[in-house]
PDB file of C-alpha atoms in Angstrom:
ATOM      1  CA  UNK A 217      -6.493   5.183  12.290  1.00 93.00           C
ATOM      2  CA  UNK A 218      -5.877   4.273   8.580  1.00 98.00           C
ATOM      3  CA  UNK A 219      -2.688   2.744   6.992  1.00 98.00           C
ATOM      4  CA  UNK A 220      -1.770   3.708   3.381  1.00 98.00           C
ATOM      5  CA  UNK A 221       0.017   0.815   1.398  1.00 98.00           C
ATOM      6  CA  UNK A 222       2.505   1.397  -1.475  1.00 98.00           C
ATOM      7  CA  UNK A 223       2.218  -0.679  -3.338  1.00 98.00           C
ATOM      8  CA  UNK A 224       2.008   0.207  -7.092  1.00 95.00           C
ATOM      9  CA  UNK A 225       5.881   0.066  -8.234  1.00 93.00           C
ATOM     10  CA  UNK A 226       7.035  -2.276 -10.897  1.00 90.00           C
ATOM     11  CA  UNK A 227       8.930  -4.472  -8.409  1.00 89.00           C
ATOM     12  CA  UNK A 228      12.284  -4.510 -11.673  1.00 88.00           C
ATOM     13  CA  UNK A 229      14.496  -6.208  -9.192  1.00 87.00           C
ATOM     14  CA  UNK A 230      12.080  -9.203  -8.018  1.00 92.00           C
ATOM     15  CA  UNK A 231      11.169 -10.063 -12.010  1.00 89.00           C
ATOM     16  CA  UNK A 232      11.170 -13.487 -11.389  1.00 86.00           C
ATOM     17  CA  UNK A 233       8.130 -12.960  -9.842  1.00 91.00           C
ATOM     18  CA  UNK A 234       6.977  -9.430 -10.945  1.00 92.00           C
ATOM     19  CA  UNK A 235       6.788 -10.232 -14.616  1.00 91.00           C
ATOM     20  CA  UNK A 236       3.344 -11.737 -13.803  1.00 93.00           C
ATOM     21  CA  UNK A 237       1.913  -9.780 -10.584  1.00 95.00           C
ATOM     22  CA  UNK A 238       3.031  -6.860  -8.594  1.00 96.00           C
ATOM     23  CA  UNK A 239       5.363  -7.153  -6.068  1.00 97.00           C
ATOM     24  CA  UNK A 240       2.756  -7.127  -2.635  1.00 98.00           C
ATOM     25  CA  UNK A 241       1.034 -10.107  -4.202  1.00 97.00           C
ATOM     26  CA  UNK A 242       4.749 -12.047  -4.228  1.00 97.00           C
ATOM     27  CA  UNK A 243       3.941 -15.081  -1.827  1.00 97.00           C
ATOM     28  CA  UNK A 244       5.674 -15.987   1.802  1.00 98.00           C
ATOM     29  CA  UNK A 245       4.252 -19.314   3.026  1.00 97.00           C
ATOM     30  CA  UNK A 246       1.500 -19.318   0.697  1.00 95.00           C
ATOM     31  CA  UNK A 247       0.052 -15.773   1.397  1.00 96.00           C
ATOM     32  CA  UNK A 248       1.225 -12.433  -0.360  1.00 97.00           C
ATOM     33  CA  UNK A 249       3.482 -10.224   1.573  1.00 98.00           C
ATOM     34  CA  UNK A 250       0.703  -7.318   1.136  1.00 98.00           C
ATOM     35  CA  UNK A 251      -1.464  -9.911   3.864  1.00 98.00           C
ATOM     36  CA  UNK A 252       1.483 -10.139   6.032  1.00 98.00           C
ATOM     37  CA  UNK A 253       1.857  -6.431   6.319  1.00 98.00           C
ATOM     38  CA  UNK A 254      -1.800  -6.130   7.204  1.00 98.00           C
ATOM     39  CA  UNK A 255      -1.592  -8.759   9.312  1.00 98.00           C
ATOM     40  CA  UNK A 256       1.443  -6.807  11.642  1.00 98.00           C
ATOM     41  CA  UNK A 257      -0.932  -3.599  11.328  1.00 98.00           C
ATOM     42  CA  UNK A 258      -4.204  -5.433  12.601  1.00 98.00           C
ATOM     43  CA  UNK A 259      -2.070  -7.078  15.200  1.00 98.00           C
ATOM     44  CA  UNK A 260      -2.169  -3.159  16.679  1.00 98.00           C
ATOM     45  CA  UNK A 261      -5.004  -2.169  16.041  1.00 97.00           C
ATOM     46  CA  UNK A 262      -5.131  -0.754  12.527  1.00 98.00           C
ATOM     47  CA  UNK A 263      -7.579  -2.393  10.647  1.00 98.00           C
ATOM     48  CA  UNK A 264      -8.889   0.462   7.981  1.00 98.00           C
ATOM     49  CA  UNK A 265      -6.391   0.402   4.743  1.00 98.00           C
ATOM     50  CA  UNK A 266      -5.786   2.696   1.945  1.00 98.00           C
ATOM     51  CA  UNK A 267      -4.528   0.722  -1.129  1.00 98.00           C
ATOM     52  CA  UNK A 268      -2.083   2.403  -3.289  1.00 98.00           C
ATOM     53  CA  UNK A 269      -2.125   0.185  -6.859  1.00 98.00           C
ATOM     54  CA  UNK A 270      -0.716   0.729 -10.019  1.00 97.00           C
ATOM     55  CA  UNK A 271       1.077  -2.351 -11.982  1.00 97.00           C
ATOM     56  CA  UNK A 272      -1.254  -4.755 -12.146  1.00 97.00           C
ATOM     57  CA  UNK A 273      -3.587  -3.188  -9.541  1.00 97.00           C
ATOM     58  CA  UNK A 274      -6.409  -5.351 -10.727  1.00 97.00           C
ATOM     59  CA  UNK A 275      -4.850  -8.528  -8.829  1.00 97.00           C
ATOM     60  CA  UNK A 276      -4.738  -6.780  -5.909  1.00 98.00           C
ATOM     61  CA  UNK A 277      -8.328  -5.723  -6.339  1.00 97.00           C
ATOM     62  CA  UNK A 278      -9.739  -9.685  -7.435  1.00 96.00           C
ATOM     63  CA  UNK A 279      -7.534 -10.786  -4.294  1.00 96.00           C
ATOM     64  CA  UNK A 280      -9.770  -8.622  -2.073  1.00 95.00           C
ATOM     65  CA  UNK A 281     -12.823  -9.364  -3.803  1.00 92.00           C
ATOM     66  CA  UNK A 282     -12.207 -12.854  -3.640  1.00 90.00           C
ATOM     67  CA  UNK A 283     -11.208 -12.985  -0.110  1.00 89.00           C
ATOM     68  CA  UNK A 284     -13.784 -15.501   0.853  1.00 82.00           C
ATOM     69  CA  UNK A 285     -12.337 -18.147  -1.544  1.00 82.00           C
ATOM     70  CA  UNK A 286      -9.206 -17.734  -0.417  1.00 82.00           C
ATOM     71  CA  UNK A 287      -9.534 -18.067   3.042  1.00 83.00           C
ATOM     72  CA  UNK A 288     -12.164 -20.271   3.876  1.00 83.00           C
ATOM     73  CA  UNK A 289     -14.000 -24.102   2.259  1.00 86.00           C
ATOM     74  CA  UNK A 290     -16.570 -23.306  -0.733  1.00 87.00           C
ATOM     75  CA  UNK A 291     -19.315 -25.163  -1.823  1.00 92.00           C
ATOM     76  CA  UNK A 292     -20.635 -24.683  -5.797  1.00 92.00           C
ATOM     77  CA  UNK A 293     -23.903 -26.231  -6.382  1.00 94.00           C
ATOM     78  CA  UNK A 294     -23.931 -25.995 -10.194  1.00 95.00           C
ATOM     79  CA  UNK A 295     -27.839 -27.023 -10.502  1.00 93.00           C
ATOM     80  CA  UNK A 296     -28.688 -24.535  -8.436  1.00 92.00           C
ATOM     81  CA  UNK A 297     -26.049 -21.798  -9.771  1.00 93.00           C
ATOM     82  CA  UNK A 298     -25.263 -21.111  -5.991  1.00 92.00           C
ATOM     83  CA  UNK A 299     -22.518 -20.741  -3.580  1.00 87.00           C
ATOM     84  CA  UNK A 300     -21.994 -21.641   0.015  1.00 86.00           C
ATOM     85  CA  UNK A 301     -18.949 -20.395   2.084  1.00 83.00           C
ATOM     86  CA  UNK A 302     -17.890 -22.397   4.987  1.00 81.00           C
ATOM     87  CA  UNK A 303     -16.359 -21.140   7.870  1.00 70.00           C
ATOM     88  CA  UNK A 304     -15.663 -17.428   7.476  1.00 65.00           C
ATOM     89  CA  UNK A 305     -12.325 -16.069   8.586  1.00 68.00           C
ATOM     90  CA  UNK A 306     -13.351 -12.812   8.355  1.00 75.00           C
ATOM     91  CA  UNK A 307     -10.571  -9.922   9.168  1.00 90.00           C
ATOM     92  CA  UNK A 308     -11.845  -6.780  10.762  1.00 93.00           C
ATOM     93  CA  UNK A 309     -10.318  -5.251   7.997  1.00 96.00           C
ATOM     94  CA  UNK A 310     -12.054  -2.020   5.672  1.00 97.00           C
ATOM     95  CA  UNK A 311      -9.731  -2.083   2.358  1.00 98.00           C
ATOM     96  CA  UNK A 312     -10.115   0.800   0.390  1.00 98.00           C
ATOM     97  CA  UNK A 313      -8.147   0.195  -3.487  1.00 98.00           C
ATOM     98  CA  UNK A 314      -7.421   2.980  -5.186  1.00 98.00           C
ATOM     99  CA  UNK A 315      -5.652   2.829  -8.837  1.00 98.00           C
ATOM    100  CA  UNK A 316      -2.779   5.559  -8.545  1.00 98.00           C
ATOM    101  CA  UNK A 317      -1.419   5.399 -12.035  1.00 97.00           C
ATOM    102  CA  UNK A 318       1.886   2.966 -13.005  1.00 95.00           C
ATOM    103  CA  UNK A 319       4.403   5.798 -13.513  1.00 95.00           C
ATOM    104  CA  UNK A 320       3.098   7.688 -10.219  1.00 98.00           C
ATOM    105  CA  UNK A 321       5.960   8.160  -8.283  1.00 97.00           C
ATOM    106  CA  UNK A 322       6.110   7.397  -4.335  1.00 98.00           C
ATOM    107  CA  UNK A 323       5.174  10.531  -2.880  1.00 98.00           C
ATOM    108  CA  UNK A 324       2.811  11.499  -6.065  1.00 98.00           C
ATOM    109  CA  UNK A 325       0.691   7.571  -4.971  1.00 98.00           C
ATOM    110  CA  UNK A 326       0.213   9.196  -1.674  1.00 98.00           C
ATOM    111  CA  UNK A 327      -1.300  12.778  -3.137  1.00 98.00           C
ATOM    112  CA  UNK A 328      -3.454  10.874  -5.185  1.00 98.00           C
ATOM    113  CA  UNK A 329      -5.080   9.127  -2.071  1.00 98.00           C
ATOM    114  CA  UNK A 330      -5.324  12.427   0.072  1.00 98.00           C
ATOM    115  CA  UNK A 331      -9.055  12.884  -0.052  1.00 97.00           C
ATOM    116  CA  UNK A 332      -9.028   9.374   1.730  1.00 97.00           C
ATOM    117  CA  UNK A 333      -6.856  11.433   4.949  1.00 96.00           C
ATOM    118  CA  UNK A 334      -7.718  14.670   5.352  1.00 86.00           C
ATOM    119  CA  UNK A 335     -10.419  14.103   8.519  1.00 91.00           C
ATOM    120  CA  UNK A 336      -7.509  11.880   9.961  1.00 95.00           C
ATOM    121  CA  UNK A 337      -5.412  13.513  12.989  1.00 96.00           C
ATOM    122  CA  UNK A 338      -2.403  10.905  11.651  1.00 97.00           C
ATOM    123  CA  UNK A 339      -2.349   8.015   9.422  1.00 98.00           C
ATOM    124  CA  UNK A 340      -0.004   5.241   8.950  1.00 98.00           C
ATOM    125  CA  UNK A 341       2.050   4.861   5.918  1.00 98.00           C
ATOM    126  CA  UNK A 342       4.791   1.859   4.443  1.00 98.00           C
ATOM    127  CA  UNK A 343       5.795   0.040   1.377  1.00 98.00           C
ATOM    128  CA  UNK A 344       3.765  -3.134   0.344  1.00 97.00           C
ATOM    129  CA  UNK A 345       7.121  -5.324   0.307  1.00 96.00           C
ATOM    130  CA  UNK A 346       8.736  -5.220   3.851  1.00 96.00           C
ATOM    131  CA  UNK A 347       8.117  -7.046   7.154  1.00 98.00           C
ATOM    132  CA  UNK A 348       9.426  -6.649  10.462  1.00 97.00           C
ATOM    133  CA  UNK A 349       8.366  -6.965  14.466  1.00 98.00           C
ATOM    134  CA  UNK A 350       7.417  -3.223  14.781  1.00 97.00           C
ATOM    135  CA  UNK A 351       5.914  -1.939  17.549  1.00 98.00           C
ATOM    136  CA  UNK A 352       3.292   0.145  15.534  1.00 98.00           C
ATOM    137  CA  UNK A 353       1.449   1.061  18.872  1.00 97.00           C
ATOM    138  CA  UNK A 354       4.449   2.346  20.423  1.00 97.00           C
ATOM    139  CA  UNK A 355       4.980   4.123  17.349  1.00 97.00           C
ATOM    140  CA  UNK A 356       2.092   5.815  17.265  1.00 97.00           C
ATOM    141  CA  UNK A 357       2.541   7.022  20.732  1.00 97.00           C
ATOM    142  CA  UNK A 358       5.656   8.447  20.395  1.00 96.00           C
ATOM    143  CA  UNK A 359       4.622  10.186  17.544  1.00 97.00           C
ATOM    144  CA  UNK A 360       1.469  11.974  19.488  1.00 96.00           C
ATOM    145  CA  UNK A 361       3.736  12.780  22.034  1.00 96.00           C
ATOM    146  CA  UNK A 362       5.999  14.408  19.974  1.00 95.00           C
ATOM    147  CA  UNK A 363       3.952  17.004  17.956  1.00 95.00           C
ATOM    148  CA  UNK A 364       5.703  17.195  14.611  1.00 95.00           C
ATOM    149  CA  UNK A 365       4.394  16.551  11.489  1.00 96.00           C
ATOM    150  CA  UNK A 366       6.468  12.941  10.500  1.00 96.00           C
ATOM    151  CA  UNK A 367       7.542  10.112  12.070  1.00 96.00           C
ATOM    152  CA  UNK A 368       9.344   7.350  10.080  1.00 95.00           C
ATOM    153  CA  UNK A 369      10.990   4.173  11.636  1.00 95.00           C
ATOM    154  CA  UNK A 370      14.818   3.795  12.124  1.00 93.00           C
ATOM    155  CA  UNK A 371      16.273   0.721  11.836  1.00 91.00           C
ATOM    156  CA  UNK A 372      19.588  -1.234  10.909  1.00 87.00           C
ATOM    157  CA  UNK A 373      19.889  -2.631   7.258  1.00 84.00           C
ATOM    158  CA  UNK A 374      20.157  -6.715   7.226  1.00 80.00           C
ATOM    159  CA  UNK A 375      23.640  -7.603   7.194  1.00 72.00           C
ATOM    160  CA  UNK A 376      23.903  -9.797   3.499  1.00 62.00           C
ATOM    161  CA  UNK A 377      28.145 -11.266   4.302  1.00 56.00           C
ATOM    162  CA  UNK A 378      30.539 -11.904   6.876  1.00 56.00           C
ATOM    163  CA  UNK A 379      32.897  -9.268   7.424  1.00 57.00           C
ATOM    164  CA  UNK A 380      36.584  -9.454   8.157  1.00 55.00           C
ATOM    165  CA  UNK A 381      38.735  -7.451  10.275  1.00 62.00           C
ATOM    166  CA  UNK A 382      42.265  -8.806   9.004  1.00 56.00           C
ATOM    167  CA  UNK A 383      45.416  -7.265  10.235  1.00 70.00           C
ATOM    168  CA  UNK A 384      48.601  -8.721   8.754  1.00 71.00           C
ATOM    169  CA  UNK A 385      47.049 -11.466   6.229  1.00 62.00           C
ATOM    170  CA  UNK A 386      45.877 -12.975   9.103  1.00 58.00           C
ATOM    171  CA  UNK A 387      41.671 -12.846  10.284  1.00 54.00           C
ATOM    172  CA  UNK A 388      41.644 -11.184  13.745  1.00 64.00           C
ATOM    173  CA  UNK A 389      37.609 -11.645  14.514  1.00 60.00           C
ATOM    174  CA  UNK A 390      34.825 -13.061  12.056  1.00 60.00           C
ATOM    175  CA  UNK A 391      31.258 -11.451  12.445  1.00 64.00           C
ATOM    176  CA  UNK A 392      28.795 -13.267  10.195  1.00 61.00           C
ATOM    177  CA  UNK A 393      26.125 -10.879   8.112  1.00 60.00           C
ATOM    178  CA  UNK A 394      26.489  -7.611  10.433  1.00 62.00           C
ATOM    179  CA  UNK A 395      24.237  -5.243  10.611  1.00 66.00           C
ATOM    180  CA  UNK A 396      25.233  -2.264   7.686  1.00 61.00           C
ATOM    181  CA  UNK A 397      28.009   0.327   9.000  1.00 60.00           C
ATOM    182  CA  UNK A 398      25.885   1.189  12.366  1.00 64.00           C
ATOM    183  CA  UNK A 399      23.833   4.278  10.825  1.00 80.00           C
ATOM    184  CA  UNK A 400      20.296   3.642  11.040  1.00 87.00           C
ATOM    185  CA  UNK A 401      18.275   3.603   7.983  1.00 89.00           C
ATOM    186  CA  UNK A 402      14.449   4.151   7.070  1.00 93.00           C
ATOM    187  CA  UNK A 403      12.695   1.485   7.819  1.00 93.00           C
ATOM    188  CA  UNK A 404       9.534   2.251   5.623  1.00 95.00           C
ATOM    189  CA  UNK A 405       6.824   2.345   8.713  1.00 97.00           C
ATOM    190  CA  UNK A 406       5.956   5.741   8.947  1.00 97.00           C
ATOM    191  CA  UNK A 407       3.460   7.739  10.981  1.00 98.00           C
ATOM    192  CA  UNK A 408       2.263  11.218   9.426  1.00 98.00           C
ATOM    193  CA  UNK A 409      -0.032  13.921  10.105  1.00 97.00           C
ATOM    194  CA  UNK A 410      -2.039  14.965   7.053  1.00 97.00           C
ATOM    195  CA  UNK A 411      -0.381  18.570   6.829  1.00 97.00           C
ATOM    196  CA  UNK A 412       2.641  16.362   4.681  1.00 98.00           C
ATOM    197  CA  UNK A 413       0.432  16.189   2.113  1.00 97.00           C
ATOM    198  CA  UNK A 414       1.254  20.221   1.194  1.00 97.00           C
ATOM    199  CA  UNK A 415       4.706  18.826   0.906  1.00 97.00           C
ATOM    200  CA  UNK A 416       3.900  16.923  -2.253  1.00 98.00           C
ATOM    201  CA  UNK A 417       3.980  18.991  -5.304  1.00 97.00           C
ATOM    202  CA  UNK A 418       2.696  15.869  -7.937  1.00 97.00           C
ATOM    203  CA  UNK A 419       2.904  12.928  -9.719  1.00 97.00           C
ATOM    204  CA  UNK A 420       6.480  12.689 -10.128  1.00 98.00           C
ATOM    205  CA  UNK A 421       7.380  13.365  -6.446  1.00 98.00           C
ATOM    206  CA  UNK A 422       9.856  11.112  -4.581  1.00 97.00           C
ATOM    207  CA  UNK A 423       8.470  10.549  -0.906  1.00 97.00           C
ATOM    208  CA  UNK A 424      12.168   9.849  -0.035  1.00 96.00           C
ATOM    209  CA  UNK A 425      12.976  13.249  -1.762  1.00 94.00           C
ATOM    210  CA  UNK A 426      12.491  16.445  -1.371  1.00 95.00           C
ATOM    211  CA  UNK A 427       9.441  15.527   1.199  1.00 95.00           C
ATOM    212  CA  UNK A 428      11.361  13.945   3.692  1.00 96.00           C
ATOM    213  CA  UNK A 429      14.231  16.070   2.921  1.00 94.00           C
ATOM    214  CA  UNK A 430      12.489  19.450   3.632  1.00 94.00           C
ATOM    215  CA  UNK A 431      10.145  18.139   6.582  1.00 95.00           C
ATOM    216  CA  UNK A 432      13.982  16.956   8.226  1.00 95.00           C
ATOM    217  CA  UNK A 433      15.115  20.720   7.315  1.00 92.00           C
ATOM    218  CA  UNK A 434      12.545  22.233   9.583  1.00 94.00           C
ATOM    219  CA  UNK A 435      12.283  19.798  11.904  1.00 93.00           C
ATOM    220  CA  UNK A 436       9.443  18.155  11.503  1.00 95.00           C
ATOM    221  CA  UNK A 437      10.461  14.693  10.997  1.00 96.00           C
ATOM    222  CA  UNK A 438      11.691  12.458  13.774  1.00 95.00           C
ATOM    223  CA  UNK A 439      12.849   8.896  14.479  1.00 95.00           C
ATOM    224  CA  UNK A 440      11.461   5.778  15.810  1.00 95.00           C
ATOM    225  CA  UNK A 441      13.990   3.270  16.742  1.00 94.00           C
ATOM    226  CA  UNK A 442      13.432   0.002  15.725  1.00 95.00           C
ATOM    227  CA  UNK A 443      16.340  -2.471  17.584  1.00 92.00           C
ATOM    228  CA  UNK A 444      14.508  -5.885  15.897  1.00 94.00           C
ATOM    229  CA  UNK A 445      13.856  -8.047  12.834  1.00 95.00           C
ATOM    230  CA  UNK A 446      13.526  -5.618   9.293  1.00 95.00           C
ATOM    231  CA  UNK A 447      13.208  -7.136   5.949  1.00 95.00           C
ATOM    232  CA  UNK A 448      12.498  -5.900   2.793  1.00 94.00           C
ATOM    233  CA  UNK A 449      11.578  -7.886   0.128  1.00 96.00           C
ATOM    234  CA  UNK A 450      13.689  -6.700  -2.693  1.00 93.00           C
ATOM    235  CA  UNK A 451      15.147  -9.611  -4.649  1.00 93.00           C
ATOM    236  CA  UNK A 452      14.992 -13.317  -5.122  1.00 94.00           C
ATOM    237  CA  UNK A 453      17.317 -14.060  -2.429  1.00 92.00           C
ATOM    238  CA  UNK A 454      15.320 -11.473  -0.014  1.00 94.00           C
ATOM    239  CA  UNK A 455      12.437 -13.989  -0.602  1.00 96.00           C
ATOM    240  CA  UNK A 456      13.794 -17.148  -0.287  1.00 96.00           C
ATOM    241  CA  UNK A 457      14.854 -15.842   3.425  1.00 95.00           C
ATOM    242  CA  UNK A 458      11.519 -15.028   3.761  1.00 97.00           C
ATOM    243  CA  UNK A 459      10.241 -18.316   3.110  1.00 97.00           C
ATOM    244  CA  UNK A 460      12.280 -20.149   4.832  1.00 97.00           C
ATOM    245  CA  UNK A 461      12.126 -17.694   7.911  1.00 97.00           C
ATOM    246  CA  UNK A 462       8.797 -18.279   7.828  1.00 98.00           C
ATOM    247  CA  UNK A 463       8.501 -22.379   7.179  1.00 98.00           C
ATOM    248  CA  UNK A 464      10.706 -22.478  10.181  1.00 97.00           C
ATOM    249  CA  UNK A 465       7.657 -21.668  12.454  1.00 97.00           C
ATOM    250  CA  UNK A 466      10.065 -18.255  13.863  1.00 95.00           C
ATOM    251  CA  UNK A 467       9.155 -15.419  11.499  1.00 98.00           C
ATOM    252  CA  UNK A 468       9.899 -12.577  13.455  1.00 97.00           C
ATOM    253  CA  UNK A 469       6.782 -10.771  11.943  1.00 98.00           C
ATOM    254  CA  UNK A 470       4.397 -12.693  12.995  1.00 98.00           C
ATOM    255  CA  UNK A 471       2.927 -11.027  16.230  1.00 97.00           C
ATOM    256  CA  UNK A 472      -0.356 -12.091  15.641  1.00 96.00           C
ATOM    257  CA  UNK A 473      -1.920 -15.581  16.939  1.00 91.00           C
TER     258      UNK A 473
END
């Protein structure tokens, strides 16, 4: 089973951080958000990754390459122009990085990979800048059991403000940050069986488009619900949440050990 990434975009609405290095390699607790994601995947058993880069792919590329120095003590013995790495924390991880242009839209980055999915019976796909408990096992089951061609997680939006139910100038009941209007929205964790592929005409494809649009028209496309914690990672204040959910020792992401 392989997951494909997104993770390419400019990022325009996070340019505190973006201005300098694409959005999946924005930090929570010290790690990008791209390691978080394949973190949640690995947690269930996906461990083979399909890259989708574009704005300053080459970070995410000298991440990978460097993963050794990142994760684990190094020793540089400059007489001998050698280097020792101590204590490997190795992921059982297969990262594949593929440069999908900067202007490629979402659905074009995922056309562009295809050669890397067409001897898989399904593959995994999401954005490189949302987190979330999902049950990506469960997930995949209930897409195998169902047949069609698309599965794509439903959840609820985060609720950003209180809202008010006021009758007469006076406050009847207080909710703080509720949960959207109750409709269910996509979640970004999809699963997909390779025929979507002939559903993406090019570069400047939207995958939220006319993709989804037509594979819902013929009913190929169903929904996995998704009751728990969903966060994107959209602006500053999206991030600061993210941080501080996870300093707090309680991120709801984090399945793994």
């Amino acid at each position: 089973m392989k997951a494909v990434i997104l993770a390419g975009g400019l990022g325009t609405r996070l340019s505190e951080e973006t201005s300098v290095r694409p959005k999946p390699m924005v930090e929570i607790g010290g790690m990008p958000i791209l390691w978080h994601i394949l973190k949640l995947y690995s947690h269930h058993g996906v461990n083979d990754f399909v890259i989708c880069c574009g704005y300053k792919g080459y970070l995410i590329k000298e991440y990978f390459a460097n993963y050794f120095l990142h994760m684990s003590d190094v020793t540089f013995d400059m007489h001998e122009n050698r280097m020792h790495v101590h204590q490997h924390r190795a992921e059982p991880w297969k990262v594949t990085l593929v440069d999908t242009g900067e202007q490629t839209q979402t659905g074009g980055r995922l056309l562009r990979v295809a050669d890397y999915l067409t001897d898989e019976d399904a593959f995994c796909l999401t954005y490189g800048d949302g987190v979330g408990d999902i049950d990506i096992a469960a997930a995949l089951d209930f897409h195998r059991q169902h047949g069609k061609l698309a599965t794509v997680t439903a959840t609820y939006p985060p609720g950003r403000f209180g809202a008010l139910e006021i009758l007469d100038r006076q406050v009847r009941s207080f909710q703080e940050k509720p949960k959207g209007d109750g409709a269910m929205i996509n979640g970004g964790f999809f699963v997909l069986s390779p025929e979507v592929l002939d559903y993406v005409t090019g570069d400047d494809t939207l995958w939220e488009r006319e993709p989804l649009q037509r594979l819902a028209a013929e009913g190929e496309l169903m929904a996995w619900q998704h009751q728990g914690f969903w966060q994107p990672m959209d602006t500053l204040r999206d991030k600061t949440q993210l941080e501080d959910l996870w300093a707090s020792g309680k991120a709801p992401w984090k399945l793994w050990p």
